[in-house]
Coordinates of C-alpha atoms and ligand atoms in Angstrom, one line a residue:
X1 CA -16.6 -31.0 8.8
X2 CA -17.5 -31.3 12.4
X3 CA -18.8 -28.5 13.9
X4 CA -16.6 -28.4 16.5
X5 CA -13.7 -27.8 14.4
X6 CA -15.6 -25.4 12.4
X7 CA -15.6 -23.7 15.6
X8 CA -11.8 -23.0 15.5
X9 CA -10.6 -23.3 12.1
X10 CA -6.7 -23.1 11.2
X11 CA -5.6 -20.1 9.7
X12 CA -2.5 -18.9 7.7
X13 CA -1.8 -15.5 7.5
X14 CA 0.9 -14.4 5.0
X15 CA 2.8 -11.5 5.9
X16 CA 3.6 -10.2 9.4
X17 CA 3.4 -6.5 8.3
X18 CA 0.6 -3.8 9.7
X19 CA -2.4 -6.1 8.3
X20 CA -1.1 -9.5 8.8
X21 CA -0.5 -8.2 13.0
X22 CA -3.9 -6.7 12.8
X23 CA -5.2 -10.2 11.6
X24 CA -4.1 -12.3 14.4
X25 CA -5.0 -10.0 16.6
X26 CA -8.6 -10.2 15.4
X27 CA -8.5 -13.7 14.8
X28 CA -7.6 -14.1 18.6
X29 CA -10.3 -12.2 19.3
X30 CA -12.9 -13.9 17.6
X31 CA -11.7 -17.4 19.4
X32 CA -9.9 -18.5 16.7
X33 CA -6.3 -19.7 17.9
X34 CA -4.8 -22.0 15.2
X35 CA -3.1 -19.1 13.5
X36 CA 0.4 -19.9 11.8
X37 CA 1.8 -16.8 10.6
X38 CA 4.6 -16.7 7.9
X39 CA 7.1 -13.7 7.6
X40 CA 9.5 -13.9 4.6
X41 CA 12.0 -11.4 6.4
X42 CA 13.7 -12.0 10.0
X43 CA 11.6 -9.0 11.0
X44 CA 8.1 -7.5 11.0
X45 CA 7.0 -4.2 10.2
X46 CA 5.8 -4.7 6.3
X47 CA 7.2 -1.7 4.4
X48 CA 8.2 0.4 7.5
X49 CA 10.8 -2.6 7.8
X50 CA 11.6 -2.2 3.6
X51 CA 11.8 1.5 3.4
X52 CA 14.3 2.8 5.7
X53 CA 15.5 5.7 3.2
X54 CA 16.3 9.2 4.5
X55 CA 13.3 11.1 5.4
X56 CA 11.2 8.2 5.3
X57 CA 8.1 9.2 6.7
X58 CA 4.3 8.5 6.9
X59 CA 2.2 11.3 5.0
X60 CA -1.1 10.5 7.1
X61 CA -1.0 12.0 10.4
X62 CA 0.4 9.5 12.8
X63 CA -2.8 9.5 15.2
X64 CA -4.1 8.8 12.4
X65 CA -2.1 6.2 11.3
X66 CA -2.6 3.6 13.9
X67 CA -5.0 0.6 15.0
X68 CA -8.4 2.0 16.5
X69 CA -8.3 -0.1 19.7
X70 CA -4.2 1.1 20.3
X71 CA -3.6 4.5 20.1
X72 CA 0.0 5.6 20.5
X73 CA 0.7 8.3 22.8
X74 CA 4.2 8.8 22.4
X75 CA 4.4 9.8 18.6
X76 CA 7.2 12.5 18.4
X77 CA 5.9 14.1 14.9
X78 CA 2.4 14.9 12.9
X79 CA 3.9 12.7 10.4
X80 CA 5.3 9.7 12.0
X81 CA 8.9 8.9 10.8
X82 CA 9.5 5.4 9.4
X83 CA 11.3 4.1 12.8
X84 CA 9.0 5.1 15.1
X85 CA 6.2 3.3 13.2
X86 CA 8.4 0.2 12.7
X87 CA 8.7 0.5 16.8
X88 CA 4.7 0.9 17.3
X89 CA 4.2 -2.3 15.4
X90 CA 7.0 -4.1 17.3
X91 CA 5.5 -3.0 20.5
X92 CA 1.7 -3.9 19.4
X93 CA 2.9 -7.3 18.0
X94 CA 4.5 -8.2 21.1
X95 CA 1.8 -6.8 23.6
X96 CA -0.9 -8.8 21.8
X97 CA 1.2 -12.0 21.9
X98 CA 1.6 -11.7 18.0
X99 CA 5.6 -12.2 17.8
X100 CA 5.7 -14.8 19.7
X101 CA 3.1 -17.0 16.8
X102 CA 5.7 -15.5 13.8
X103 CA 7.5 -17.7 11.6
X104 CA 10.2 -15.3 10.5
X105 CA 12.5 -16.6 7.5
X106 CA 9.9 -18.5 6.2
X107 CA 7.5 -17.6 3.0
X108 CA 4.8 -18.9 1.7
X109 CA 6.1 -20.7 -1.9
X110 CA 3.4 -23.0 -2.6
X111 CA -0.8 -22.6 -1.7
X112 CA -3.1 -25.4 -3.3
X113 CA -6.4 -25.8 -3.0
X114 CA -7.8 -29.4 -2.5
X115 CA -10.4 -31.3 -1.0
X116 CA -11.4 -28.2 0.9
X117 CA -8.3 -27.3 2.8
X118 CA -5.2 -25.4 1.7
X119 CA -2.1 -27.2 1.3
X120 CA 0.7 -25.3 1.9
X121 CA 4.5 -25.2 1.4
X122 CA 6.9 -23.0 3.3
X123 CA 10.2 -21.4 1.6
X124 CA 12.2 -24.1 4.4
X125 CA 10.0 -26.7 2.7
X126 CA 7.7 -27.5 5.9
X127 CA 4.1 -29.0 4.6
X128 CA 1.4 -28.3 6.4
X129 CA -2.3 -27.5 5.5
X130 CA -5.1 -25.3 6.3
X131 CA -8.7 -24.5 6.4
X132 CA -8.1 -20.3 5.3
X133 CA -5.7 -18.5 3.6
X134 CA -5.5 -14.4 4.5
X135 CA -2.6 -12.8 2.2
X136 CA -1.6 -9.8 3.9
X137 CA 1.2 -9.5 1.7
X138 CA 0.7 -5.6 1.1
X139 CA 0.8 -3.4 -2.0
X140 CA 3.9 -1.7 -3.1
X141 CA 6.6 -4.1 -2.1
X142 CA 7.9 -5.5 -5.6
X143 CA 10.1 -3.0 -6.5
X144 CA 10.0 -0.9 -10.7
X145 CA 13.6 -0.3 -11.7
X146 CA 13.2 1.5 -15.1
X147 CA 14.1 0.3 -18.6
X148 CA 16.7 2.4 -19.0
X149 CA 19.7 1.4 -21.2
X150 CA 23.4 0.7 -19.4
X151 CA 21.7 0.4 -16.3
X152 CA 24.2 -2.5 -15.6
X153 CA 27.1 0.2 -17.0
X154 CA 27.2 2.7 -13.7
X155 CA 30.5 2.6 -12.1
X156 CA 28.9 4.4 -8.5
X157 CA 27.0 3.4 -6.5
X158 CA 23.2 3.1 -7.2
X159 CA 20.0 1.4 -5.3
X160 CA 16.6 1.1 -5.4
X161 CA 14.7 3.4 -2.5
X162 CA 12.8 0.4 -0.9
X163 CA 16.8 -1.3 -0.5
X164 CA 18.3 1.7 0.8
X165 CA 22.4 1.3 1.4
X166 CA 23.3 2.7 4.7
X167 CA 27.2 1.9 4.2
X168 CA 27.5 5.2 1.8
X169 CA 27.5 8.3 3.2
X170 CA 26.1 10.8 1.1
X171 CA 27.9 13.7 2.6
X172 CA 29.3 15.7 0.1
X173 CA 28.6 13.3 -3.1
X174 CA 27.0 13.8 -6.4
X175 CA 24.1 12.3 -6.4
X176 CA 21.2 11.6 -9.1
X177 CA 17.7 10.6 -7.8
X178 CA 15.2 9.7 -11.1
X179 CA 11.5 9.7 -10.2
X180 CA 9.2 12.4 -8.2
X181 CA 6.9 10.7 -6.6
X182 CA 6.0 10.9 -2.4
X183 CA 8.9 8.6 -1.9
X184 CA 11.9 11.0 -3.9
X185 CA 10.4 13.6 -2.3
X186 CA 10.9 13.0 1.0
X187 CA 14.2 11.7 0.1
X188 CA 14.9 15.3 -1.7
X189 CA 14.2 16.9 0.9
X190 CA 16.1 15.2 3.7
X191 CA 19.2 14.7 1.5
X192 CA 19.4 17.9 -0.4
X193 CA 21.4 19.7 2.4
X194 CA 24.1 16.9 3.0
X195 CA 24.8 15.8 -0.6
X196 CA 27.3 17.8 -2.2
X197 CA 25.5 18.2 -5.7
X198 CA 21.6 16.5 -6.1
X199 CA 20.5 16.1 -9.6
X200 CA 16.6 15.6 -10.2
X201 CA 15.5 13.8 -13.0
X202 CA 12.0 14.5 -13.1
X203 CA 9.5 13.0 -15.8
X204 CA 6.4 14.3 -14.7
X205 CA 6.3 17.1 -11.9
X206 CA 3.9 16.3 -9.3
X207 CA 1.4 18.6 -7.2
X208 CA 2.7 18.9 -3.8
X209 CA 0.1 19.8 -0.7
X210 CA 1.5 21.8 1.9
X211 CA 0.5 20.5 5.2
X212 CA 3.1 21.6 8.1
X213 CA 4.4 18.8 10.3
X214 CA 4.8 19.3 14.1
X215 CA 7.2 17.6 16.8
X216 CA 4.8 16.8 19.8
X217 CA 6.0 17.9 23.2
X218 CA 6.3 15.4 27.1
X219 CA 3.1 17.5 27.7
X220 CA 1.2 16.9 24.7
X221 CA 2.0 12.7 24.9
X222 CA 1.5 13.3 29.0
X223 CA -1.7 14.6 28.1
X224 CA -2.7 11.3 25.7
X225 CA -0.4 8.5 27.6
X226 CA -3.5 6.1 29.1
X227 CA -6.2 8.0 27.8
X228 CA -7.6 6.1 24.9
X229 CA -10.8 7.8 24.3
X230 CA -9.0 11.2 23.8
X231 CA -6.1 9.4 21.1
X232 CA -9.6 7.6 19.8
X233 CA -11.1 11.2 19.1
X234 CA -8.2 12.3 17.9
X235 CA -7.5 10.3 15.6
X236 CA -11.4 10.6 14.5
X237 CA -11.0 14.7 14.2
X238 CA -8.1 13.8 11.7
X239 CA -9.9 11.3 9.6
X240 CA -13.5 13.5 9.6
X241 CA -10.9 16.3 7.6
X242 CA -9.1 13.9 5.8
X243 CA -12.5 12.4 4.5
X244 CA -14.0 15.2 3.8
X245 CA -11.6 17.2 2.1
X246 CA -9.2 15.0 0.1
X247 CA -11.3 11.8 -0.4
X248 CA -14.2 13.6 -1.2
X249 CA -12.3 15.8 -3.9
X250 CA -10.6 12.8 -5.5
X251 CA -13.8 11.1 -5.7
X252 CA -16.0 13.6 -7.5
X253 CA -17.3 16.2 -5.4
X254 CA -16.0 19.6 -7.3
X255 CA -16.3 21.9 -4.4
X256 CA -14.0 19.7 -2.5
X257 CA -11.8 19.5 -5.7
X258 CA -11.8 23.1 -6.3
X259 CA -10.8 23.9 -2.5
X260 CA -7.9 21.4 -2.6
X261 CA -6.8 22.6 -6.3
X262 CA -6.6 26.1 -5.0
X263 CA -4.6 25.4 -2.2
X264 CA -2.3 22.8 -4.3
X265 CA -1.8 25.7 -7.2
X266 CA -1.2 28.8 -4.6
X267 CA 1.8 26.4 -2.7
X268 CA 3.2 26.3 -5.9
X269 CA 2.8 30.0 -6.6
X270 CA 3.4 31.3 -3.3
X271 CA 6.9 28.8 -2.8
X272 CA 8.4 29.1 -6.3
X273 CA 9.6 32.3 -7.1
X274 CA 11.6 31.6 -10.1
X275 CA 9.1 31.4 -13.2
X276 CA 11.1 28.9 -15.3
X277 CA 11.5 26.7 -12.4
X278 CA 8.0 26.9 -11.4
X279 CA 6.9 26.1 -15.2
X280 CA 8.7 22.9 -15.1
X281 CA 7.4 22.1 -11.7
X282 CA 4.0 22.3 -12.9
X283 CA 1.8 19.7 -13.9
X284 CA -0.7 19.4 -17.1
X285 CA -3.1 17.5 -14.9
X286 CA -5.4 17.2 -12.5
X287 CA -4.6 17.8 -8.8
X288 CA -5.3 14.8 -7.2
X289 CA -4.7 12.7 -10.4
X290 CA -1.5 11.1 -9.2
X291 CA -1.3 10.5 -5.5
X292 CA -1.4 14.0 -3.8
X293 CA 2.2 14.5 -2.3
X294 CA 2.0 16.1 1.5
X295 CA 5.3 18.4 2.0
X296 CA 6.3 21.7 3.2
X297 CA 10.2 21.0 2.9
X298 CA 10.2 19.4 -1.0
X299 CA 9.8 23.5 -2.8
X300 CA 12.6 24.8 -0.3
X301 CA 14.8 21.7 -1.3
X302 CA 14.8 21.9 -5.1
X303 CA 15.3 25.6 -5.2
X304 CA 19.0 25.1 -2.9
X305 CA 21.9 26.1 -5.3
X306 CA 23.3 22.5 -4.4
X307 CA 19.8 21.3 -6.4
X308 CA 19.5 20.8 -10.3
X309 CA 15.9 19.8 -11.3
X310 CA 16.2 17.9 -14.9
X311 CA 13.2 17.6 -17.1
X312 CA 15.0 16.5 -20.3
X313 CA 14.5 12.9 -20.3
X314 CA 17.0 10.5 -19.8
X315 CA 18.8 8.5 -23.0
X316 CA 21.3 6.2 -21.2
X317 CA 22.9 5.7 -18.0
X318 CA 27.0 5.4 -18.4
X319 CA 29.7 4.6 -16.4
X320 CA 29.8 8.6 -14.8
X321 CA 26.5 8.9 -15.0
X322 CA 23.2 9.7 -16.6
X323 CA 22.9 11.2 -20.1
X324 CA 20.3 12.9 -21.2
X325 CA 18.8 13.3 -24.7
X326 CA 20.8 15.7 -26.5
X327 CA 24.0 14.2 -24.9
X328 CA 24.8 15.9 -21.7
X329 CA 25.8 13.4 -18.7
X330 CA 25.8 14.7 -15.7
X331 CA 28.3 13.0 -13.2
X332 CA 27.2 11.0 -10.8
X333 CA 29.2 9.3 -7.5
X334 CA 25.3 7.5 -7.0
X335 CA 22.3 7.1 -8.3
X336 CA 18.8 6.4 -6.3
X337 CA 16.4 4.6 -8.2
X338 CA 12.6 6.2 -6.7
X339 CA 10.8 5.1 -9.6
X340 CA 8.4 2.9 -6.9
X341 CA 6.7 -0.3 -7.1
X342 CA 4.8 -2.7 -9.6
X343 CA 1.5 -2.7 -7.2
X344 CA -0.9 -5.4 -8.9
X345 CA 2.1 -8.1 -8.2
X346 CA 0.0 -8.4 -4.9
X347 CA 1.2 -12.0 -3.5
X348 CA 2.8 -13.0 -6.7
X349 CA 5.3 -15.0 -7.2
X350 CA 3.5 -17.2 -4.7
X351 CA 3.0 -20.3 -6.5
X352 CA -1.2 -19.9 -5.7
X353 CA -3.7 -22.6 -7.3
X354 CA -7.3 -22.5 -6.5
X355 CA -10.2 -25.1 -7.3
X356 CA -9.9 -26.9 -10.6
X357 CA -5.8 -26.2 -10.5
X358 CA -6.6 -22.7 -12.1
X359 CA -3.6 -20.5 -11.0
X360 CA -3.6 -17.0 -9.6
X361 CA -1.9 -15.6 -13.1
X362 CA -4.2 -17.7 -15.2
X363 CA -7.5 -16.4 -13.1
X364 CA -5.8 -12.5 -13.7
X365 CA -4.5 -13.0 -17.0
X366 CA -6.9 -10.5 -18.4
X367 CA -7.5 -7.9 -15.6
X368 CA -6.5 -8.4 -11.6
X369 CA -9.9 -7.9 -10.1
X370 CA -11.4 -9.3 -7.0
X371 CA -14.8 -9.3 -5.4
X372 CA -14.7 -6.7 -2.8
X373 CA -11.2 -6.5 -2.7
X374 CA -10.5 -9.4 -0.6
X375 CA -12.7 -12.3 -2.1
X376 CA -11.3 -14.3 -5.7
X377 CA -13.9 -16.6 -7.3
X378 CA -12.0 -20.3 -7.9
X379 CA -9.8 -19.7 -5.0
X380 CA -12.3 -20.7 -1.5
X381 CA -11.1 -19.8 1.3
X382 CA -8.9 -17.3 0.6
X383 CA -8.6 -13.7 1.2
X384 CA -6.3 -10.6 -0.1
X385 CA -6.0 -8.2 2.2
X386 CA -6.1 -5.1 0.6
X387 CA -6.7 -6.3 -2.8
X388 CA -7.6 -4.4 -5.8
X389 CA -10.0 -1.3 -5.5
X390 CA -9.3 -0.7 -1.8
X391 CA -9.5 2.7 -1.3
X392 CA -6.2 3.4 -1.1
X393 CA -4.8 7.1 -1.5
X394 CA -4.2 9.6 0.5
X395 CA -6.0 7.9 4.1
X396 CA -5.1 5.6 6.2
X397 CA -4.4 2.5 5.1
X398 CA -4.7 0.4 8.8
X399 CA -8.4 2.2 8.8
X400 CA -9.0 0.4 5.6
X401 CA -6.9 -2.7 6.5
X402 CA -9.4 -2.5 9.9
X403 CA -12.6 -2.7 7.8
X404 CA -11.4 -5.2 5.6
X405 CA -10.2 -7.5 8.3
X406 CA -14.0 -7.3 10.5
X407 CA -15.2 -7.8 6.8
X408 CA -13.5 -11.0 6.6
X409 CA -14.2 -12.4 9.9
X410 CA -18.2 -11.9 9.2
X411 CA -17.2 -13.9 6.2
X412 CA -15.8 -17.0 8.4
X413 CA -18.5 -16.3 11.0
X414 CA -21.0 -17.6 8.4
X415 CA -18.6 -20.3 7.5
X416 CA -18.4 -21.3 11.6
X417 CA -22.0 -21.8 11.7
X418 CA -22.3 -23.3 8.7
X419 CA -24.1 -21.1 6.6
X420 CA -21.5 -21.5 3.8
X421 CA -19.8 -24.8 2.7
X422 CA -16.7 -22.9 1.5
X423 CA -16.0 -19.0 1.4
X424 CA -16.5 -18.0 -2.8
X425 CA -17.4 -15.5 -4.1
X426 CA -19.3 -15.8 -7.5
X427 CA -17.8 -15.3 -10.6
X428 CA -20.8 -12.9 -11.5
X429 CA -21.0 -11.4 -8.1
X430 CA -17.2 -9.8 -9.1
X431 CA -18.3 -8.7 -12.6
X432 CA -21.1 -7.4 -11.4
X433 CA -19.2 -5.6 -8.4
X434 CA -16.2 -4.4 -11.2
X435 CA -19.5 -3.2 -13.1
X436 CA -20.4 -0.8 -10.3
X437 CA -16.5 0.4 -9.4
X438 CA -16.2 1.3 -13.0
X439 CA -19.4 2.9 -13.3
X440 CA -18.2 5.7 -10.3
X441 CA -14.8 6.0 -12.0
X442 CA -16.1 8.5 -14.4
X443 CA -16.3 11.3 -12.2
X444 CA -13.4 10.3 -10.3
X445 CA -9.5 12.4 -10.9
X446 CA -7.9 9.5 -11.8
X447 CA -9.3 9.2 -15.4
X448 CA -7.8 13.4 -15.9
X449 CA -4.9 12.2 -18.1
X450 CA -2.2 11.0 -15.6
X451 CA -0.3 8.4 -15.8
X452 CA -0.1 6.3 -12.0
X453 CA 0.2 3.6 -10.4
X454 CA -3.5 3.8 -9.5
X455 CA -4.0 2.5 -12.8
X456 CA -3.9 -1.1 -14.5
X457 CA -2.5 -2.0 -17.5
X458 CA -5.7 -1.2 -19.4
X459 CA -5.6 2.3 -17.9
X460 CA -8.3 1.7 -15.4
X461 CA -8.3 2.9 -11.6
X462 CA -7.7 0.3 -9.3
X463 CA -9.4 2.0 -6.5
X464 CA -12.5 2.6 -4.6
X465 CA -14.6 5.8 -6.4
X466 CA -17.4 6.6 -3.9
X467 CA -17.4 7.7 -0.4
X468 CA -15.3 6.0 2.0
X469 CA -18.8 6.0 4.5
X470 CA -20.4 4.3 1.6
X471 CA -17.5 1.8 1.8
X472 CA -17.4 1.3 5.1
X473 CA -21.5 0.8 4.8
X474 CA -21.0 -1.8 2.1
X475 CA -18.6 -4.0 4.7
X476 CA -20.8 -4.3 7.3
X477 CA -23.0 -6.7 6.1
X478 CA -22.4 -9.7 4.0
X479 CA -24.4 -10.1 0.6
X480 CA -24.9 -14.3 0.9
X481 CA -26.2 -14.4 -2.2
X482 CA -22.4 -13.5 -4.2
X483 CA -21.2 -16.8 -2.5
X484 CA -21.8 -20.4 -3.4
X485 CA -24.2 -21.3 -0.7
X486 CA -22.5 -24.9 -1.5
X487 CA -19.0 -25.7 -2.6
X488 CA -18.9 -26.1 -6.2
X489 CA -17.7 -29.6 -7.3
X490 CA -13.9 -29.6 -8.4
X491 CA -13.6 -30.1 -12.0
X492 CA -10.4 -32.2 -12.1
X493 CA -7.9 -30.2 -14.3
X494 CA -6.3 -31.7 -17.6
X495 CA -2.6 -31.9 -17.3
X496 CA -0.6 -30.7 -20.4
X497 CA 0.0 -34.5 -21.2
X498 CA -3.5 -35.7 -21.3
X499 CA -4.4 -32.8 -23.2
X500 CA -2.2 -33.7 -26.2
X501 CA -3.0 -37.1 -25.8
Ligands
LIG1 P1 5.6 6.5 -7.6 O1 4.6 7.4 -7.0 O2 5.1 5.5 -8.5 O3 6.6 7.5 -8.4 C1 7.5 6.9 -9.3 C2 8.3 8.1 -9.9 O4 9.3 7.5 -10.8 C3 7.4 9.0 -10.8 O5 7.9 10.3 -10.7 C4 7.7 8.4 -12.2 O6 7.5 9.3 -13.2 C5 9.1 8.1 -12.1 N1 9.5 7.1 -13.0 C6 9.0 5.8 -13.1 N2 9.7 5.2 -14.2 C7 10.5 6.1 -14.7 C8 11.4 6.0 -15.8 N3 11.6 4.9 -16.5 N4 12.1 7.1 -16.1 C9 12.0 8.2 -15.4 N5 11.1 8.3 -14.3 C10 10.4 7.3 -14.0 O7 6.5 5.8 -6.5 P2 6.9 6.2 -5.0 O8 7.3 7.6 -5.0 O9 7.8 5.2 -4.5 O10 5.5 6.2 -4.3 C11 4.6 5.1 -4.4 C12 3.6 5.1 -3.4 O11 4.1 4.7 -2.2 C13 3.0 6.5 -3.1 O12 2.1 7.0 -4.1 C14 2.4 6.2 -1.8 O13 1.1 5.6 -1.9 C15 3.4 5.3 -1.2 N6 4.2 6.1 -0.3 C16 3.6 6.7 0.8 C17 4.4 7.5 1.6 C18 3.7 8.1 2.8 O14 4.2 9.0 3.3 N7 2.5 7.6 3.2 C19 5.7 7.8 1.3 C20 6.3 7.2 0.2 C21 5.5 6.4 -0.6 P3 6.0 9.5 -13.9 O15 5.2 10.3 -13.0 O16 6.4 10.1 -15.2 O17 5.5 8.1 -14.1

């Protein structure tokens, strides 16, 4: 290829949620402008655009929670609520030109790899084709709904969290939420004072942090509107406690584990008077093991009169209802299904084929694993945003999205001057990088017996074990030698026909 047009490449980028914003901007700012970026809803905003339940709400503190180079002075609360982070990506989007380069209503159905470029094919069935590919297609956006029998039975109403429905009012009703997790808790503890009866069906309690939020006043956003540096420290202060209290005890350092497990138990002590209740909200594992859920309201909630916390498992679902084993139903005018997402579906159902017509299920078939995080050996040119093993948990995830996404551009840099024919990773560059992750598992919470969507279906975290300086260290510069220095040649694949001839 020219150099000149290695000089300005054309880039996709799936998604027009916080990464795939965060992206473009970038992009722009490295000089490249042939950006086309495909949105599959008529709106941005990613999962602050899906999840629009009651109480929805960001459990990393909002200064926290926002791109380095934007601050946001006017937050109104510690924890951001879910509109007001939908309306800080609107407003960075548009101020950085971004919505303007959307392609709402369209997603990407088809990505092929051939002859060097991408070959594309849009949900509207436009062709076009491309030199990268950056899926910033997020994590937990495919909706679980459980295996439950008579699901289909349930004469109420009943919905998934992530497709909330704002024509029933909840005032008043009795309502059943099954699942525990950050995202029935919030709900729980928004709803629990409106509905008229709530029934928790819980599986597995879950330990719950208590961390106060705050509504910020005109004089504390006076004090940060046009000040960058101070929101910049800010949001620095919040991320030097975060790293080095609830990274560090989720990733092996006992002290920190032993401060944060203290804590965890005593809110559970201090807020549950009533000993059978606080047996059944107590958990056989690890604090830390499943994500760490951030509430002071969720305790208070489930211990209303109004509030019936279940722990008998659930045998059907019936027309009224839910029944549980043992046979008692309890009557139900809706249901809210919180039982989260399936999170290694990543950009799936894409229709995705990389060199040598090797698809994206047939490369995962045995484990979904990446080369760090973003990189997939057979598929050049291509990059998942964050991918397996990002350090995901209880931090920020535009912080990580941030690293990944300079991490990424150093990757095309080399491509722009040529260093690398295509952008692959080696196959043994990724076993060799899932070697190391899994050798800093060990010591990790996540292997204490818990069940989470952390893990894959062989039972393995799919997360980041060692520090998140370490992490950030690793991104900075890029290890050559895990990439073909030259593109492989294309092994032209055998079409089921030819085969059996
Ligand atoms: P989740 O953490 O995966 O929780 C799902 C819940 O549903 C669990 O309590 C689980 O029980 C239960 N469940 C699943 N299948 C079930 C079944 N068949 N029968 C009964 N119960 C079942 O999902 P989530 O609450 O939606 O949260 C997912 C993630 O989203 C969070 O961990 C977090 O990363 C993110 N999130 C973040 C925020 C934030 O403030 N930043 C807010 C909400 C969500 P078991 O524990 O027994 O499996």
């Amino acid at each position: 290829m020219e150099n000149k047009a290695r000089q300005n490449p054309s880039v996709a980028v799936i998604g027009a949620g916080m990464t795939g914003i965060l992206m473009a901007i970038k992009l722009r700012e490295a000089g490249i402008t042939d950006i086309t970026i495909l949105e599959k809803a008529d709106r941005l905003g990613g999962t602050w655009r899906e999840n629009t339940y009651p109480g929805v709400a960001c459990d990393v503190p909002a200064h926290m929670y926002t791109y380095s180079f934007r601050g946001n002075p006017e937050w109104e609360h510690r924890f951001a609520h879910g509109d007001e982070i939908q309306k800080y990506f609107e407003e960075v989007s548009s101020e950085y030109g971004v919505t303007e380069q959307i392609r709402f209503n369209e997603s990407l159905d088809q990505a092929h790899y051939e002859d060097g470029k991408w070959k594309l094919v849009t949900s509207k069935g436009n062709r076009f084709e491309v030199d990268f590919v950056v899926a910033a297609t997020g994590i937990l956006h495919h909706p679980a709904y459980p295996d439950i029998e008579g699901m289909d039975s349930f004469k109420g109403h009943m919905w998934h969290t992530a497709r909330w429905n704002h024509d029933v009012d909840l005032t008043g009703k009795r309502v059943g939420i099954i699942g525990t997790g950050s995202t029935s808790t919030q709900i729980i503890a928004d709803i629990a004072g409106k509905v008229g009866h709530l029934t928790v069906f819980q599986r597995t309690p879950q330990w719950i942090f208590n961390i106060p939020d705050k509504d910020y006043t005109e004089a504390d956003k006076a004090r940060l509107r046009g000040n960058q540096k101070l929101m910049a420290k800010l949001s620095e202060r919040y991320a030097f406690v975060m790293r080095n209290t609830f990274t560090k005890a989720v990733t092996g350092n006992k002290l920190a584990h032993s401060v944060i497990s203290w804590m965890t138990k005593r809110n559970l002590r201090k807020s549950v008077r009533d000993p059978e209740l606080r047996a059944k909200l107590t958990p056989d594992y690890k604090v830390g093991c499943k994500r760490l859920i951030f509430s002071s309201k969720f305790y208070h909630a489930i211990q209303r009169e109004n509030v019936f916390l279940e722990t008998t498992g659930i045998d059907h679902i019936s027309e009224g209802g839910v029944v549980v084993n043992g046979g008692q139903e309890h009557e139900l005018d809706v249901l809210i299904i919180a039982t989260g997402f399936h999170p290694f579906n990543f950009m799936r159902p894409m229709d995705l084929t990389g060199r040598d017509g090797r698809s994206i299920d047939q490369a995962w078939e045995k484990k979904v694993q990446a080369y760090r995080s973003v990189c997939l050996p057979g598929f050049p040119n291509f990059f998942l945003m964050l991918g397996p093993n990002s350090p995901i948990g209880n931090y920020s995830v535009i912080a990580m999205s941030e690293v990944q996404t300079r991490y990424v551009l150093k990757l095309m840099d080399h491509w722009r001057q040529g260093d690398l024919e295509t952008i692959e990773a080696t196959e043994e560059a990724k076993v060799r990088y899932n070697e190391y992750l899994k050798a800093g598992m060990g010591k990790t919470v996540w292997v204490g017996g818990c069940q989470s969507w952390y893990l894959d279906p062989d039972g393995d975290p799919a997360m980041w074990p060692y520090s998140w300086d370490q992490w950030v260290k690793e991104h900075e510069e890029i290890a050559l030698e895990d990439f073909h220095r030259t593109a492989p040649a294309e092994i032209v694949p055998i079409r089921p026909a030819e085969k059996a001839a």
